[in-house]
């Protein structure tokens, strides 16, 4: 097992009232964890979303005001950079600066992480893959290649190609069994001595009120029931990385993120993104059976409750580990 030098770093102080927090527990895992389904929702025109469930493409109306997926992903990236002050936690600074390292970003979306990181490390080569062509097609740095690729299938790379693999916020896209499959594939294409890093959010809103708690629990339960997808993916990612017998030197780091404008621009962006995310899941959870108008009203009311509480946090994690053999 890859646990030789396990270390946990808690970087920011916990909020004072951490012990009053209310956690929503997932009571039990669904029996059938073996279906390879994937759920993504991305706007393909001004008011339409594409949702994938497995290989099935569904179209639905997106009534969210901020419906530009690339804009949203750019915004999320820069809020994360503001939070962490770096684009990665693995010890790869020297490698990226001085060697011709090969880097893979999985589920790269609009390519913001790659575009931002590749400019800082011009000697290294960056590859971004995503099932949707949200990334720039022509105008990009010369050390960047983007490809359209479904990570639920075997990756189009040989074994031991990449020095560093980065994957962020895939929690709403991978089923329980897909997580196992994807990590195995990533470890296959990672070089011995290379690092894999995963960044995920808890989606546990500490100090949330009754409206937010009820909505969050319902949406989470519905995604598990319908698709075998658990968006509270941080513990799953941690467990799968730690359980992979080709990985060692497991590390983790976490940051608390304020939700709401009391937390400055970061809190404002994070809450807006949470609202966008829950609204965009409307089709996937069939508006929880209450109809679109009522669903939207429930989301607005939960988001207002969070904003007014001025003490709600979520937690973002980075996990990283090294492939054995060097
Ligand atoms: C929440 S976004 C995260 C984007 C980016 N990693 C970031 O941190 O901003 C999830 C991305 O995963 C992509 N995705 C979902 N399922 C996928 C699959 N099976 N294969 C490849 N990409 C996938 C989506 O198209 C979307 O761009």
mmCIF file of C-alpha atoms and ligand atoms in Angstrom:
data_model
loop_
_atom_site.group_PDB
_atom_site.id
_atom_site.type_symbol
_atom_site.label_atom_id
_atom_site.label_comp_id
_atom_site.label_asym_id
_atom_site.label_seq_id
_atom_site.Cartn_x
_atom_site.Cartn_y
_atom_site.Cartn_z
ATOM 1 C CA UNK A 1 0.000 0.000 0.000
ATOM 2 C CA UNK A 2 1.222 3.484 -0.795
ATOM 3 C CA UNK A 3 1.303 4.939 2.730
ATOM 4 C CA UNK A 4 4.989 5.040 3.504
ATOM 5 C CA UNK A 5 5.340 8.729 4.316
ATOM 6 C CA UNK A 6 1.797 9.860 4.906
ATOM 7 C CA UNK A 7 1.513 13.439 6.036
ATOM 8 C CA UNK A 8 -1.514 15.635 6.547
ATOM 9 C CA UNK A 9 -1.166 19.393 6.473
ATOM 10 C CA UNK A 10 -3.892 21.651 7.724
ATOM 11 C CA UNK A 11 -3.048 25.058 6.450
ATOM 12 C CA UNK A 12 -5.816 27.328 7.618
ATOM 13 C CA UNK A 13 -7.386 27.587 11.020
ATOM 14 C CA UNK A 14 -10.796 26.009 11.437
ATOM 15 C CA UNK A 15 -13.655 28.400 12.086
ATOM 16 C CA UNK A 16 -14.457 28.807 15.791
ATOM 17 C CA UNK A 17 -17.858 27.252 15.631
ATOM 18 C CA UNK A 18 -16.671 24.244 13.709
ATOM 19 C CA UNK A 19 -18.118 21.924 16.328
ATOM 20 C CA UNK A 20 -21.635 23.186 15.733
ATOM 21 C CA UNK A 21 -21.477 22.157 12.140
ATOM 22 C CA UNK A 22 -24.180 19.966 10.708
ATOM 23 C CA UNK A 23 -23.009 17.202 8.418
ATOM 24 C CA UNK A 24 -25.272 15.367 6.068
ATOM 25 C CA UNK A 25 -24.302 11.745 6.092
ATOM 26 C CA UNK A 26 -24.745 9.503 3.130
ATOM 27 C CA UNK A 27 -26.434 6.609 4.865
ATOM 28 C CA UNK A 28 -25.400 3.763 2.613
ATOM 29 C CA UNK A 29 -23.703 3.238 -0.694
ATOM 30 C CA UNK A 30 -26.006 2.079 -3.459
ATOM 31 C CA UNK A 31 -25.849 -1.611 -4.149
ATOM 32 C CA UNK A 32 -24.955 -1.322 -7.802
ATOM 33 C CA UNK A 33 -21.677 0.571 -7.859
ATOM 34 C CA UNK A 34 -20.555 -0.960 -11.095
ATOM 35 C CA UNK A 35 -22.426 0.953 -13.763
ATOM 36 C CA UNK A 36 -20.101 3.214 -15.704
ATOM 37 C CA UNK A 37 -22.209 6.311 -16.030
ATOM 38 C CA UNK A 38 -21.016 9.813 -16.337
ATOM 39 C CA UNK A 39 -22.944 12.969 -15.753
ATOM 40 C CA UNK A 40 -21.922 16.311 -17.080
ATOM 41 C CA UNK A 41 -23.868 19.396 -17.874
ATOM 42 C CA UNK A 42 -22.430 22.054 -20.066
ATOM 43 C CA UNK A 43 -24.114 24.821 -22.024
ATOM 44 C CA UNK A 44 -23.758 24.308 -25.775
ATOM 45 C CA UNK A 45 -25.598 27.478 -26.768
ATOM 46 C CA UNK A 46 -26.948 30.448 -24.916
ATOM 47 C CA UNK A 47 -29.759 28.617 -23.163
ATOM 48 C CA UNK A 48 -29.299 24.893 -23.714
ATOM 49 C CA UNK A 49 -27.318 22.387 -21.686
ATOM 50 C CA UNK A 50 -25.853 19.081 -22.778
ATOM 51 C CA UNK A 51 -26.004 16.379 -20.161
ATOM 52 C CA UNK A 52 -24.233 13.075 -20.562
ATOM 53 C CA UNK A 53 -25.439 10.038 -18.689
ATOM 54 C CA UNK A 54 -23.064 7.311 -19.744
ATOM 55 C CA UNK A 55 -22.750 7.722 -23.470
ATOM 56 C CA UNK A 56 -26.243 9.166 -23.847
ATOM 57 C CA UNK A 57 -26.415 12.808 -24.745
ATOM 58 C CA UNK A 58 -29.471 14.673 -23.462
ATOM 59 C CA UNK A 59 -30.415 18.253 -24.213
ATOM 60 C CA UNK A 60 -32.223 20.419 -21.722
ATOM 61 C CA UNK A 61 -33.101 24.000 -21.093
ATOM 62 C CA UNK A 62 -30.724 25.872 -18.862
ATOM 63 C CA UNK A 63 -32.504 28.635 -17.016
ATOM 64 C CA UNK A 64 -29.461 29.789 -15.136
ATOM 65 C CA UNK A 65 -28.556 33.388 -15.855
ATOM 66 C CA UNK A 66 -24.780 32.865 -15.850
ATOM 67 C CA UNK A 67 -24.802 30.179 -18.494
ATOM 68 C CA UNK A 68 -21.401 30.470 -20.050
ATOM 69 C CA UNK A 69 -19.574 27.339 -18.940
ATOM 70 C CA UNK A 70 -16.134 28.587 -19.955
ATOM 71 C CA UNK A 71 -16.597 31.822 -18.033
ATOM 72 C CA UNK A 72 -17.651 29.838 -15.010
ATOM 73 C CA UNK A 73 -14.662 27.513 -15.253
ATOM 74 C CA UNK A 74 -12.258 30.457 -15.635
ATOM 75 C CA UNK A 75 -13.816 32.064 -12.593
ATOM 76 C CA UNK A 76 -13.499 28.842 -10.582
ATOM 77 C CA UNK A 77 -9.852 28.467 -11.569
ATOM 78 C CA UNK A 78 -8.852 31.954 -10.497
ATOM 79 C CA UNK A 79 -10.772 31.682 -7.241
ATOM 80 C CA UNK A 80 -8.863 28.459 -6.533
ATOM 81 C CA UNK A 81 -5.562 30.128 -7.330
ATOM 82 C CA UNK A 82 -6.495 32.919 -4.978
ATOM 83 C CA UNK A 83 -7.286 30.359 -2.281
ATOM 84 C CA UNK A 84 -4.160 28.193 -2.682
ATOM 85 C CA UNK A 85 -1.759 30.792 -4.111
ATOM 86 C CA UNK A 86 -0.321 27.994 -6.282
ATOM 87 C CA UNK A 87 -1.657 25.798 -9.082
ATOM 88 C CA UNK A 88 -0.428 22.527 -7.486
ATOM 89 C CA UNK A 89 0.818 21.076 -4.219
ATOM 90 C CA UNK A 90 3.051 18.246 -5.515
ATOM 91 C CA UNK A 91 6.829 18.859 -5.230
ATOM 92 C CA UNK A 92 7.299 19.433 -8.975
ATOM 93 C CA UNK A 93 8.462 23.052 -9.148
ATOM 94 C CA UNK A 94 12.036 22.134 -10.125
ATOM 95 C CA UNK A 95 10.867 19.484 -12.562
ATOM 96 C CA UNK A 96 8.523 21.878 -14.384
ATOM 97 C CA UNK A 97 11.022 24.736 -14.350
ATOM 98 C CA UNK A 98 14.177 22.955 -15.454
ATOM 99 C CA UNK A 99 13.208 19.719 -17.212
ATOM 100 C CA UNK A 100 11.058 19.023 -20.199
ATOM 101 C CA UNK A 101 8.328 17.542 -18.030
ATOM 102 C CA UNK A 102 5.117 16.151 -19.527
ATOM 103 C CA UNK A 103 1.962 17.252 -17.736
ATOM 104 C CA UNK A 104 -1.600 15.954 -18.192
ATOM 105 C CA UNK A 105 -4.730 17.810 -17.001
ATOM 106 C CA UNK A 106 -7.748 15.521 -16.888
ATOM 107 C CA UNK A 107 -11.227 17.001 -17.470
ATOM 108 C CA UNK A 108 -9.499 20.284 -18.336
ATOM 109 C CA UNK A 109 -12.737 22.140 -19.210
ATOM 110 C CA UNK A 110 -11.916 25.510 -20.747
ATOM 111 C CA UNK A 111 -8.203 24.787 -20.247
ATOM 112 C CA UNK A 112 -7.685 27.577 -17.719
ATOM 113 C CA UNK A 113 -5.441 25.585 -15.358
ATOM 114 C CA UNK A 114 -3.249 24.513 -18.293
ATOM 115 C CA UNK A 115 -3.104 27.936 -19.938
ATOM 116 C CA UNK A 116 -2.180 29.563 -16.645
ATOM 117 C CA UNK A 117 0.413 26.922 -15.634
ATOM 118 C CA UNK A 118 2.000 26.365 -19.048
ATOM 119 C CA UNK A 119 2.921 30.053 -19.399
ATOM 120 C CA UNK A 120 4.878 29.872 -16.162
ATOM 121 C CA UNK A 121 6.790 26.714 -17.222
ATOM 122 C CA UNK A 122 7.611 27.126 -20.927
ATOM 123 C CA UNK A 123 10.142 24.245 -20.957
ATOM 124 C CA UNK A 124 7.485 21.690 -20.032
ATOM 125 C CA UNK A 125 4.815 20.217 -22.282
ATOM 126 C CA UNK A 126 1.132 20.355 -21.263
ATOM 127 C CA UNK A 127 -1.714 18.101 -22.433
ATOM 128 C CA UNK A 128 -5.368 18.747 -21.615
ATOM 129 C CA UNK A 129 -8.204 16.277 -22.204
ATOM 130 C CA UNK A 130 -11.957 16.739 -21.918
ATOM 131 C CA UNK A 131 -15.050 15.022 -23.303
ATOM 132 C CA UNK A 132 -16.347 18.399 -24.547
ATOM 133 C CA UNK A 133 -14.276 20.769 -26.711
ATOM 134 C CA UNK A 134 -14.563 23.690 -24.297
ATOM 135 C CA UNK A 135 -10.829 24.417 -24.547
ATOM 136 C CA UNK A 136 -9.309 26.859 -27.098
ATOM 137 C CA UNK A 137 -8.924 25.239 -30.519
ATOM 138 C CA UNK A 138 -6.208 27.451 -32.074
ATOM 139 C CA UNK A 139 -4.953 30.293 -29.933
ATOM 140 C CA UNK A 140 -2.878 28.756 -27.161
ATOM 141 C CA UNK A 141 0.755 28.570 -26.005
ATOM 142 C CA UNK A 142 3.017 26.397 -28.180
ATOM 143 C CA UNK A 143 3.709 23.968 -25.301
ATOM 144 C CA UNK A 144 -0.008 23.086 -24.981
ATOM 145 C CA UNK A 145 -2.054 20.367 -26.710
ATOM 146 C CA UNK A 146 -5.762 19.845 -26.090
ATOM 147 C CA UNK A 147 -7.714 16.750 -27.141
ATOM 148 C CA UNK A 148 -11.278 15.596 -26.888
ATOM 149 C CA UNK A 149 -11.326 12.319 -25.010
ATOM 150 C CA UNK A 150 -13.654 10.324 -22.772
ATOM 151 C CA UNK A 151 -11.768 9.311 -19.644
ATOM 152 C CA UNK A 152 -14.228 6.487 -19.000
ATOM 153 C CA UNK A 153 -12.474 4.659 -21.851
ATOM 154 C CA UNK A 154 -8.807 3.630 -22.073
ATOM 155 C CA UNK A 155 -6.659 6.781 -22.426
ATOM 156 C CA UNK A 156 -4.934 7.266 -25.801
ATOM 157 C CA UNK A 157 -1.437 7.255 -24.259
ATOM 158 C CA UNK A 158 1.237 4.597 -23.713
ATOM 159 C CA UNK A 159 2.252 3.496 -20.214
ATOM 160 C CA UNK A 160 4.673 5.728 -18.251
ATOM 161 C CA UNK A 161 4.346 8.922 -20.331
ATOM 162 C CA UNK A 162 3.580 11.758 -17.891
ATOM 163 C CA UNK A 163 5.688 13.269 -15.093
ATOM 164 C CA UNK A 164 2.698 14.912 -13.465
ATOM 165 C CA UNK A 165 -1.074 14.377 -13.733
ATOM 166 C CA UNK A 166 -3.607 16.877 -12.417
ATOM 167 C CA UNK A 167 -7.353 16.302 -12.048
ATOM 168 C CA UNK A 168 -9.708 18.792 -10.413
ATOM 169 C CA UNK A 169 -13.433 18.860 -9.652
ATOM 170 C CA UNK A 170 -14.550 15.675 -11.367
ATOM 171 C CA UNK A 171 -16.802 14.726 -8.445
ATOM 172 C CA UNK A 172 -20.025 15.359 -10.372
ATOM 173 C CA UNK A 173 -18.758 13.426 -13.401
ATOM 174 C CA UNK A 174 -17.617 10.074 -12.036
ATOM 175 C CA UNK A 175 -19.546 7.169 -10.551
ATOM 176 C CA UNK A 176 -18.102 5.162 -7.684
ATOM 177 C CA UNK A 177 -16.732 2.509 -10.031
ATOM 178 C CA UNK A 178 -15.549 5.067 -12.608
ATOM 179 C CA UNK A 179 -13.300 6.599 -9.947
ATOM 180 C CA UNK A 180 -11.482 3.266 -9.569
ATOM 181 C CA UNK A 181 -11.163 2.847 -13.331
ATOM 182 C CA UNK A 182 -9.974 6.407 -14.003
ATOM 183 C CA UNK A 183 -7.321 6.449 -11.253
ATOM 184 C CA UNK A 184 -5.982 3.105 -12.486
ATOM 185 C CA UNK A 185 -5.691 4.500 -16.013
ATOM 186 C CA UNK A 186 -3.989 7.671 -14.780
ATOM 187 C CA UNK A 187 -1.472 5.644 -12.795
ATOM 188 C CA UNK A 188 -0.802 3.545 -15.904
ATOM 189 C CA UNK A 189 0.139 6.586 -18.005
ATOM 190 C CA UNK A 190 2.105 8.200 -15.127
ATOM 191 C CA UNK A 191 5.890 7.654 -15.134
ATOM 192 C CA UNK A 192 7.581 5.909 -12.216
ATOM 193 C CA UNK A 193 8.587 8.693 -9.833
ATOM 194 C CA UNK A 194 5.908 10.973 -11.299
ATOM 195 C CA UNK A 195 3.146 12.625 -9.242
ATOM 196 C CA UNK A 196 -0.626 12.430 -9.485
ATOM 197 C CA UNK A 197 -2.707 15.172 -7.838
ATOM 198 C CA UNK A 198 -6.464 15.382 -7.279
ATOM 199 C CA UNK A 199 -8.399 18.381 -6.049
ATOM 200 C CA UNK A 200 -11.981 17.952 -4.786
ATOM 201 C CA UNK A 201 -14.546 19.803 -2.695
ATOM 202 C CA UNK A 202 -16.378 18.229 0.255
ATOM 203 C CA UNK A 203 -19.745 19.755 -0.658
ATOM 204 C CA UNK A 204 -20.410 19.780 3.080
ATOM 205 C CA UNK A 205 -21.586 23.273 3.952
ATOM 206 C CA UNK A 206 -20.453 23.781 7.536
ATOM 207 C CA UNK A 207 -22.943 25.790 9.629
ATOM 208 C CA UNK A 208 -25.579 25.594 6.895
ATOM 209 C CA UNK A 209 -29.163 26.359 7.860
ATOM 210 C CA UNK A 210 -32.223 24.084 7.458
ATOM 211 C CA UNK A 211 -33.136 25.169 3.913
ATOM 212 C CA UNK A 212 -29.652 24.698 2.493
ATOM 213 C CA UNK A 213 -29.181 21.440 4.418
ATOM 214 C CA UNK A 214 -32.438 19.953 3.159
ATOM 215 C CA UNK A 215 -31.807 20.900 -0.472
ATOM 216 C CA UNK A 216 -28.195 19.730 -0.434
ATOM 217 C CA UNK A 217 -29.116 16.366 1.118
ATOM 218 C CA UNK A 218 -31.923 15.816 -1.421
ATOM 219 C CA UNK A 219 -29.756 16.623 -4.449
ATOM 220 C CA UNK A 220 -26.885 14.467 -3.198
ATOM 221 C CA UNK A 221 -29.235 11.536 -2.476
ATOM 222 C CA UNK A 222 -30.886 11.858 -5.902
ATOM 223 C CA UNK A 223 -27.546 11.855 -7.763
ATOM 224 C CA UNK A 224 -26.486 8.696 -5.959
ATOM 225 C CA UNK A 225 -29.846 7.007 -6.518
ATOM 226 C CA UNK A 226 -30.084 7.847 -10.225
ATOM 227 C CA UNK A 227 -26.476 7.795 -11.409
ATOM 228 C CA UNK A 228 -24.263 6.282 -8.706
ATOM 229 C CA UNK A 229 -22.508 9.624 -8.545
ATOM 230 C CA UNK A 230 -21.448 11.023 -5.186
ATOM 231 C CA UNK A 231 -20.483 14.665 -5.533
ATOM 232 C CA UNK A 232 -18.949 14.543 -2.032
ATOM 233 C CA UNK A 233 -15.973 12.980 -3.765
ATOM 234 C CA UNK A 234 -13.038 14.071 -1.619
ATOM 235 C CA UNK A 235 -13.096 11.069 0.713
ATOM 236 C CA UNK A 236 -13.579 8.740 -2.251
ATOM 237 C CA UNK A 237 -10.598 10.242 -4.095
ATOM 238 C CA UNK A 238 -8.450 10.010 -0.964
ATOM 239 C CA UNK A 239 -9.382 6.368 -0.370
ATOM 240 C CA UNK A 240 -8.745 5.306 -3.967
ATOM 241 C CA UNK A 241 -5.387 7.087 -4.200
ATOM 242 C CA UNK A 242 -4.238 5.666 -0.875
ATOM 243 C CA UNK A 243 -5.406 2.208 -1.821
ATOM 244 C CA UNK A 244 -3.503 2.108 -5.122
ATOM 245 C CA UNK A 245 -0.529 -0.211 -4.644
ATOM 246 C CA UNK A 246 1.531 1.588 -7.311
ATOM 247 C CA UNK A 247 1.451 4.850 -5.374
ATOM 248 C CA UNK A 248 3.481 5.977 -2.378
ATOM 249 C CA UNK A 249 4.233 9.218 -0.479
ATOM 250 C CA UNK A 250 0.581 10.135 -0.091
ATOM 251 C CA UNK A 251 0.016 13.732 1.085
ATOM 252 C CA UNK A 252 -3.013 15.926 1.593
ATOM 253 C CA UNK A 253 -3.737 19.550 2.235
ATOM 254 C CA UNK A 254 -7.005 21.390 2.746
ATOM 255 C CA UNK A 255 -8.445 24.904 2.720
ATOM 256 C CA UNK A 256 -11.677 26.195 4.192
ATOM 257 C CA UNK A 257 -13.617 28.339 1.713
ATOM 258 C CA UNK A 258 -16.099 30.976 2.896
ATOM 259 C CA UNK A 259 -19.494 30.889 1.186
ATOM 260 C CA UNK A 260 -21.010 34.335 0.707
ATOM 261 C CA UNK A 261 -19.929 37.912 0.255
ATOM 262 C CA UNK A 262 -18.826 38.147 3.923
ATOM 263 C CA UNK A 263 -15.812 36.117 2.694
ATOM 264 C CA UNK A 264 -14.825 38.769 0.132
ATOM 265 C CA UNK A 265 -14.591 38.093 -3.590
ATOM 266 C CA UNK A 266 -13.595 34.466 -3.003
ATOM 267 C CA UNK A 267 -16.691 33.804 -0.875
ATOM 268 C CA UNK A 268 -18.909 35.596 -3.366
ATOM 269 C CA UNK A 269 -17.577 33.582 -6.314
ATOM 270 C CA UNK A 270 -17.733 30.297 -4.414
ATOM 271 C CA UNK A 271 -21.378 30.829 -3.420
ATOM 272 C CA UNK A 272 -22.346 31.933 -6.907
ATOM 273 C CA UNK A 273 -20.704 28.836 -8.303
ATOM 274 C CA UNK A 274 -22.553 26.635 -5.793
ATOM 275 C CA UNK A 275 -25.838 28.219 -6.897
ATOM 276 C CA UNK A 276 -24.957 27.690 -10.554
ATOM 277 C CA UNK A 277 -23.992 24.081 -9.874
ATOM 278 C CA UNK A 278 -27.185 23.163 -8.015
ATOM 279 C CA UNK A 279 -29.410 24.912 -10.583
ATOM 280 C CA UNK A 280 -27.601 23.232 -13.422
ATOM 281 C CA UNK A 281 -28.332 19.831 -11.879
ATOM 282 C CA UNK A 282 -32.045 20.504 -12.318
ATOM 283 C CA UNK A 283 -32.446 18.225 -15.339
ATOM 284 C CA UNK A 284 -30.304 15.508 -13.823
ATOM 285 C CA UNK A 285 -32.400 15.316 -10.659
ATOM 286 C CA UNK A 286 -35.653 15.972 -12.544
ATOM 287 C CA UNK A 287 -36.249 19.093 -10.397
ATOM 288 C CA UNK A 288 -36.607 16.728 -7.405
ATOM 289 C CA UNK A 289 -40.154 16.092 -8.627
ATOM 290 C CA UNK A 290 -41.391 19.548 -7.571
ATOM 291 C CA UNK A 291 -41.231 21.264 -10.966
ATOM 292 C CA UNK A 292 -38.663 23.700 -12.320
ATOM 293 C CA UNK A 293 -40.131 26.889 -10.828
ATOM 294 C CA UNK A 294 -40.339 25.474 -7.310
ATOM 295 C CA UNK A 295 -36.887 23.900 -7.634
ATOM 296 C CA UNK A 296 -35.344 27.236 -8.613
ATOM 297 C CA UNK A 297 -37.134 28.949 -5.737
ATOM 298 C CA UNK A 298 -35.752 26.319 -3.317
ATOM 299 C CA UNK A 299 -32.216 26.936 -4.608
ATOM 300 C CA UNK A 300 -32.574 30.735 -4.347
ATOM 301 C CA UNK A 301 -33.931 30.451 -0.847
ATOM 302 C CA UNK A 302 -31.086 28.114 0.260
ATOM 303 C CA UNK A 303 -28.467 30.416 -1.263
ATOM 304 C CA UNK A 304 -30.004 33.471 0.445
ATOM 305 C CA UNK A 305 -29.979 31.609 3.736
ATOM 306 C CA UNK A 306 -26.236 30.876 3.299
ATOM 307 C CA UNK A 307 -25.529 34.492 2.372
ATOM 308 C CA UNK A 308 -27.344 35.812 5.443
ATOM 309 C CA UNK A 309 -25.747 33.357 7.884
ATOM 310 C CA UNK A 310 -22.278 34.787 7.228
ATOM 311 C CA UNK A 311 -20.493 31.769 8.685
ATOM 312 C CA UNK A 312 -20.918 28.962 6.149
ATOM 313 C CA UNK A 313 -17.813 27.204 4.812
ATOM 314 C CA UNK A 314 -16.978 24.387 2.463
ATOM 315 C CA UNK A 315 -13.610 22.595 2.289
ATOM 316 C CA UNK A 316 -11.373 22.024 -0.715
ATOM 317 C CA UNK A 317 -8.746 19.278 -0.648
ATOM 318 C CA UNK A 318 -5.634 18.488 -2.614
ATOM 319 C CA UNK A 319 -4.322 14.921 -2.512
ATOM 320 C CA UNK A 320 -1.095 13.886 -4.148
ATOM 321 C CA UNK A 321 1.049 10.773 -4.379
ATOM 322 C CA UNK A 322 4.111 9.449 -6.226
ATOM 323 C CA UNK A 323 4.251 6.435 -8.505
ATOM 324 C CA UNK A 324 6.674 3.867 -7.117
ATOM 325 C CA UNK A 325 9.729 2.664 -9.004
ATOM 326 C CA UNK A 326 12.209 5.545 -8.949
HETATM 327 C C1 LIG B 1 -16.454 20.674 -13.104
HETATM 328 S S1 LIG B 1 -15.608 20.690 -14.612
HETATM 329 C C2 LIG B 1 -13.916 20.882 -14.047
HETATM 330 C C3 LIG B 1 -13.045 21.539 -15.060
HETATM 331 C C4 LIG B 1 -11.597 21.785 -14.627
HETATM 332 N N1 LIG B 1 -10.950 20.563 -14.224
HETATM 333 C C5 LIG B 1 -11.495 22.817 -13.540
HETATM 334 O O1 LIG B 1 -11.001 22.511 -12.467
HETATM 335 O O2 LIG B 1 -11.923 23.938 -13.759
HETATM 336 C C6 LIG B 1 -15.611 18.981 -15.091
HETATM 337 C C7 LIG B 1 -15.058 18.778 -16.469
HETATM 338 O O3 LIG B 1 -14.945 17.380 -16.693
HETATM 339 C C8 LIG B 1 -15.317 17.095 -18.012
HETATM 340 N N2 LIG B 1 -15.720 15.684 -18.078
HETATM 341 C C9 LIG B 1 -16.792 15.110 -17.505
HETATM 342 N N3 LIG B 1 -16.845 13.800 -17.788
HETATM 343 C C10 LIG B 1 -15.779 13.531 -18.562
HETATM 344 C C11 LIG B 1 -15.300 12.366 -19.192
HETATM 345 N N4 LIG B 1 -15.931 11.209 -19.085
HETATM 346 N N5 LIG B 1 -14.163 12.453 -19.921
HETATM 347 C C12 LIG B 1 -13.504 13.627 -20.043
HETATM 348 N N6 LIG B 1 -13.927 14.781 -19.483
HETATM 349 C C13 LIG B 1 -15.048 14.736 -18.744
HETATM 350 C C14 LIG B 1 -16.447 18.084 -18.281
HETATM 351 O O4 LIG B 1 -16.668 18.303 -19.656
HETATM 352 C C15 LIG B 1 -15.945 19.335 -17.562
HETATM 353 O O5 LIG B 1 -15.197 20.150 -18.402
#
